[in-house]
């Protein structure tokens, strides 16, 4: 843990003209945390906005877009949420990346790149930290603030299913439901509704899946062509990385996605036998113990070889 | 609500030589509740067993099979858990169905068929009631008891995803994790691991799905032949009823399963626009507002017609 909730609350009480940054390929936790924090700061009478994120998808747009800065807004205080390092901050926010005033994050790999930092690696979602902050600040958890917190907690834990879920995650969710959040409808939209593109890409994923290490490692590849054919966007691909691990006997699921710039994004999901973060650290990435990722600056086939090597090294007990 | 937690606890304190009954086609809630309750009663120094359930599947067997009665056990006190009516009690337990001493259940349709009753319709899972009962009885929630409670709460709410999940469900889950339950591994086994038979039957389900009422009603049929071809058992079919509702625009998902005796089992899953329980009540079934079911004594094609009629009636605002 870096920093304390009370220190962060103190810093926020003194701040104003605030801009909140979310991370690249924004997910439910960065957008939910940003939305909830922005609302909480406004409830305190502060001017607070969320920087527009060029990669925002329709699934999470409603959480941040209403809080885009007005013309001519010049921030005096910058907060990043759910960003493990400056590299996770999108290029369009580069002007702020090197001088973040307050970093709020739950990635264990975060070394604290802000002037002030609140990093709680034991929290499953950054949104849980936002919940504690609002309590420390004495801001009542209304339905609107709670919705962002719930979305963050729910999406970062696979709807409370993954092993990163703690009793704190459940207690935060309980508070959100008590505040009037309609968890069932939110989860249906986030987890239960599948677009046709999603179904098609899942079909491709299964038919092309390859197995290694006595069936303990499953590798799935999402090509640029598959994305074009199905019309799948980042929304359609959300949480698809969890699929290879679903197959009986699989301990490490590697999902590789060809990016438009020629790089390959890798998402690693593991069972309790293997440390996903250790695998990704070996190739320059990072993350959590059961869910981690990296971006490899090479084509997919080369990335597969490098990821299999890294996975085998972790199986042998080697670390970075 | 029928009965009180304190009255049920009082009755249990005075009981001994106890037999616990689970319901037909046992799920995680009836088996988890039974297992947790049986352990709790044993912690109180009582003789307690769970009646063997002929339809138990490998997924839930470990929750009840260790507590099968010893030869010659003659119960003096019978408890049913998660059984809405005597019809839900399996035929092999028929000797006890008509004189249950204590009914513990969360189905709203339960009118209290026991000598004593604790029916809490506002609880998502019967296991939540077991958790309250153990607290009332002063039995510490250890990891073993908590595992049954967690499995019940998790399985009856689609892993805290469905709209029946309440803040109480989350608080119970938090207590279970604090007691040492490995939620991640339990959920992976229950929700994330798919057998090959399951994948195959999902594929059949999709290819044969039919839509009615402007795409708002989706009908899926699982034939006896499909079950035979894939070798799917009740485990493989668990929670499959949630699939038709996953498709964008669907408000009512009807999943029909041909039973071996020629009857047709129907599972209804709805979004917030439609009351699943109202639909099933019209055909002699029952259940919850978003998840309900019925067994129709007719072939599948006739059952489809009757279910579509019932659904259209509910859309028109008619009730039983």
CSV table of C-alpha atoms in Angstrom, one decimal, chain A residues 78-233:
chain,number,residue,atom,x,y,z
A,78,UNK,CA,-4.9,16.1,-12.1
A,79,UNK,CA,-6.0,12.7,-10.8
A,80,UNK,CA,-5.5,9.3,-12.6
A,81,UNK,CA,-7.7,6.4,-11.7
A,82,UNK,CA,-6.9,2.7,-12.3
A,83,UNK,CA,-3.6,3.6,-14.2
A,84,UNK,CA,-0.7,1.4,-13.1
A,85,UNK,CA,1.9,3.6,-14.8
A,86,UNK,CA,2.1,6.6,-17.1
A,87,UNK,CA,2.2,4.3,-20.1
A,88,UNK,CA,-1.4,3.3,-19.4
A,89,UNK,CA,-2.5,7.0,-19.8
A,90,UNK,CA,-3.9,7.5,-23.4
A,91,UNK,CA,-1.8,9.6,-25.8
A,92,UNK,CA,-4.5,12.3,-26.0
A,93,UNK,CA,-3.8,12.9,-22.3
A,94,UNK,CA,0.0,12.9,-22.6
A,95,UNK,CA,0.2,16.5,-21.5
A,96,UNK,CA,-0.9,15.4,-18.0
A,97,UNK,CA,0.8,12.0,-17.8
A,98,UNK,CA,4.0,13.2,-16.3
A,99,UNK,CA,2.6,15.4,-13.6
A,100,UNK,CA,-0.4,13.7,-12.0
A,101,UNK,CA,-1.2,15.2,-8.7
A,102,UNK,CA,-3.0,12.2,-7.2
A,103,UNK,CA,-2.7,8.6,-8.4
A,104,UNK,CA,-5.6,6.4,-7.2
A,105,UNK,CA,-5.0,2.8,-8.2
A,106,UNK,CA,-5.2,-0.9,-7.1
A,107,UNK,CA,-2.5,-2.4,-9.4
A,108,UNK,CA,0.2,-4.0,-7.2
A,109,UNK,CA,2.8,-3.1,-9.8
A,110,UNK,CA,2.1,0.6,-9.4
A,111,UNK,CA,5.1,2.2,-7.8
A,112,UNK,CA,3.4,5.6,-7.3
A,113,UNK,CA,4.1,7.9,-10.2
A,114,UNK,CA,2.0,10.8,-8.8
A,115,UNK,CA,2.9,13.7,-6.6
A,116,UNK,CA,0.5,12.1,-4.1
A,117,UNK,CA,-0.5,8.4,-4.3
A,118,UNK,CA,-3.1,6.1,-3.0
A,119,UNK,CA,-2.3,2.6,-4.2
A,120,UNK,CA,-4.1,-0.3,-2.5
A,121,UNK,CA,-3.0,-3.5,-4.2
A,122,UNK,CA,-5.2,-5.7,-2.1
A,123,UNK,CA,-8.4,-4.2,-3.6
A,124,UNK,CA,-10.0,-6.1,-6.5
A,125,UNK,CA,-11.2,-2.9,-8.1
A,126,UNK,CA,-10.1,0.7,-8.0
A,127,UNK,CA,-13.8,1.5,-7.5
A,128,UNK,CA,-13.5,0.0,-4.0
A,129,UNK,CA,-11.0,2.6,-3.1
A,130,UNK,CA,-13.3,5.3,-4.5
A,131,UNK,CA,-16.0,4.0,-2.2
A,132,UNK,CA,-13.7,4.2,0.9
A,133,UNK,CA,-12.6,7.8,-0.2
A,134,UNK,CA,-16.2,9.0,-0.5
A,135,UNK,CA,-16.9,7.6,3.0
A,136,UNK,CA,-13.7,9.3,4.4
A,137,UNK,CA,-14.9,12.6,2.7
A,138,UNK,CA,-18.3,12.2,4.3
A,139,UNK,CA,-20.2,12.2,1.0
A,140,UNK,CA,-23.3,10.1,1.1
A,141,UNK,CA,-23.4,7.2,-1.3
A,142,UNK,CA,-26.3,8.1,-3.6
A,143,UNK,CA,-27.5,5.9,-6.5
A,144,UNK,CA,-25.6,7.9,-9.1
A,145,UNK,CA,-22.2,7.7,-7.3
A,146,UNK,CA,-22.9,4.1,-6.4
A,147,UNK,CA,-23.6,3.1,-10.0
A,148,UNK,CA,-20.0,3.9,-11.0
A,149,UNK,CA,-18.6,2.1,-8.0
A,150,UNK,CA,-20.7,-0.9,-8.7
A,151,UNK,CA,-19.8,-1.1,-12.4
A,152,UNK,CA,-16.1,-0.9,-11.4
A,153,UNK,CA,-16.3,-3.6,-8.7
A,154,UNK,CA,-18.5,-5.8,-10.8
A,155,UNK,CA,-16.5,-5.6,-14.1
A,156,UNK,CA,-13.0,-6.1,-12.5
A,157,UNK,CA,-14.1,-9.2,-10.7
A,158,UNK,CA,-16.1,-10.9,-13.5
A,159,UNK,CA,-19.3,-10.1,-11.5
A,160,UNK,CA,-17.8,-11.2,-8.2
A,161,UNK,CA,-16.8,-14.5,-9.7
A,162,UNK,CA,-13.0,-14.3,-9.9
A,163,UNK,CA,-10.6,-15.1,-7.0
A,164,UNK,CA,-9.6,-11.5,-6.7
A,165,UNK,CA,-13.1,-10.8,-5.2
A,166,UNK,CA,-12.7,-10.2,-1.5
A,167,UNK,CA,-15.2,-9.7,1.4
A,168,UNK,CA,-14.6,-6.0,0.9
A,169,UNK,CA,-15.7,-6.2,-2.7
A,170,UNK,CA,-19.0,-7.8,-1.6
A,171,UNK,CA,-19.5,-5.2,1.2
A,172,UNK,CA,-19.0,-2.4,-1.3
A,173,UNK,CA,-21.5,-4.1,-3.7
A,174,UNK,CA,-24.0,-4.4,-0.8
A,175,UNK,CA,-23.7,-0.7,-0.1
A,176,UNK,CA,-24.3,0.1,-3.8
A,177,UNK,CA,-27.4,-2.0,-3.9
A,178,UNK,CA,-28.6,-0.4,-0.7
A,179,UNK,CA,-28.1,3.0,-2.4
A,180,UNK,CA,-30.5,1.9,-5.1
A,181,UNK,CA,-28.3,0.5,-7.8
A,182,UNK,CA,-30.1,-1.9,-10.1
A,183,UNK,CA,-27.4,-4.6,-10.1
A,184,UNK,CA,-29.4,-7.1,-12.1
A,185,UNK,CA,-30.0,-4.7,-15.1
A,186,UNK,CA,-26.4,-3.4,-15.0
A,187,UNK,CA,-25.0,-7.0,-15.0
A,188,UNK,CA,-27.4,-8.0,-17.8
A,189,UNK,CA,-26.1,-5.3,-20.0
A,190,UNK,CA,-22.4,-5.9,-19.0
A,191,UNK,CA,-22.3,-9.7,-18.8
A,192,UNK,CA,-25.5,-11.3,-20.1
A,193,UNK,CA,-26.1,-9.5,-23.4
A,194,UNK,CA,-24.2,-10.8,-26.3
A,195,UNK,CA,-24.1,-9.1,-29.7
A,196,UNK,CA,-24.1,-11.1,-32.8
A,197,UNK,CA,-20.5,-10.1,-33.5
A,198,UNK,CA,-19.6,-11.4,-30.1
A,199,UNK,CA,-21.2,-14.8,-30.8
A,200,UNK,CA,-19.4,-15.0,-34.1
A,201,UNK,CA,-16.0,-14.2,-32.7
A,202,UNK,CA,-16.5,-16.7,-29.8
A,203,UNK,CA,-17.2,-19.3,-32.5
A,204,UNK,CA,-13.9,-18.4,-34.3
A,205,UNK,CA,-12.0,-18.4,-31.0
A,206,UNK,CA,-13.1,-22.0,-30.2
A,207,UNK,CA,-12.5,-23.5,-33.6
A,208,UNK,CA,-9.0,-22.1,-33.7
A,209,UNK,CA,-7.9,-22.8,-30.1
A,210,UNK,CA,-4.6,-24.6,-29.6
A,211,UNK,CA,-3.4,-26.5,-26.6
A,212,UNK,CA,0.1,-27.0,-25.1
A,213,UNK,CA,1.7,-28.5,-22.0
A,214,UNK,CA,-0.6,-31.5,-21.7
A,215,UNK,CA,-3.7,-29.4,-22.3
A,216,UNK,CA,-2.9,-27.0,-19.4
A,217,UNK,CA,-2.2,-24.1,-21.7
A,218,UNK,CA,-4.8,-22.9,-24.2
A,219,UNK,CA,-4.0,-20.3,-26.8
A,220,UNK,CA,-6.7,-18.3,-28.6
A,221,UNK,CA,-5.9,-15.8,-31.4
A,222,UNK,CA,-8.2,-12.9,-32.5
A,223,UNK,CA,-6.9,-11.7,-35.8
A,224,UNK,CA,-7.5,-8.3,-37.5
A,225,UNK,CA,-9.4,-10.2,-40.2
A,226,UNK,CA,-11.7,-11.8,-37.6
A,227,UNK,CA,-12.4,-8.4,-36.1
A,228,UNK,CA,-13.1,-6.9,-39.5
A,229,UNK,CA,-15.3,-9.9,-40.6
A,230,UNK,CA,-17.5,-9.8,-37.5
A,231,UNK,CA,-17.4,-6.0,-37.1
A,232,UNK,CA,-16.4,-6.6,-33.4
A,233,UNK,CA,-15.2,-3.6,-31.5
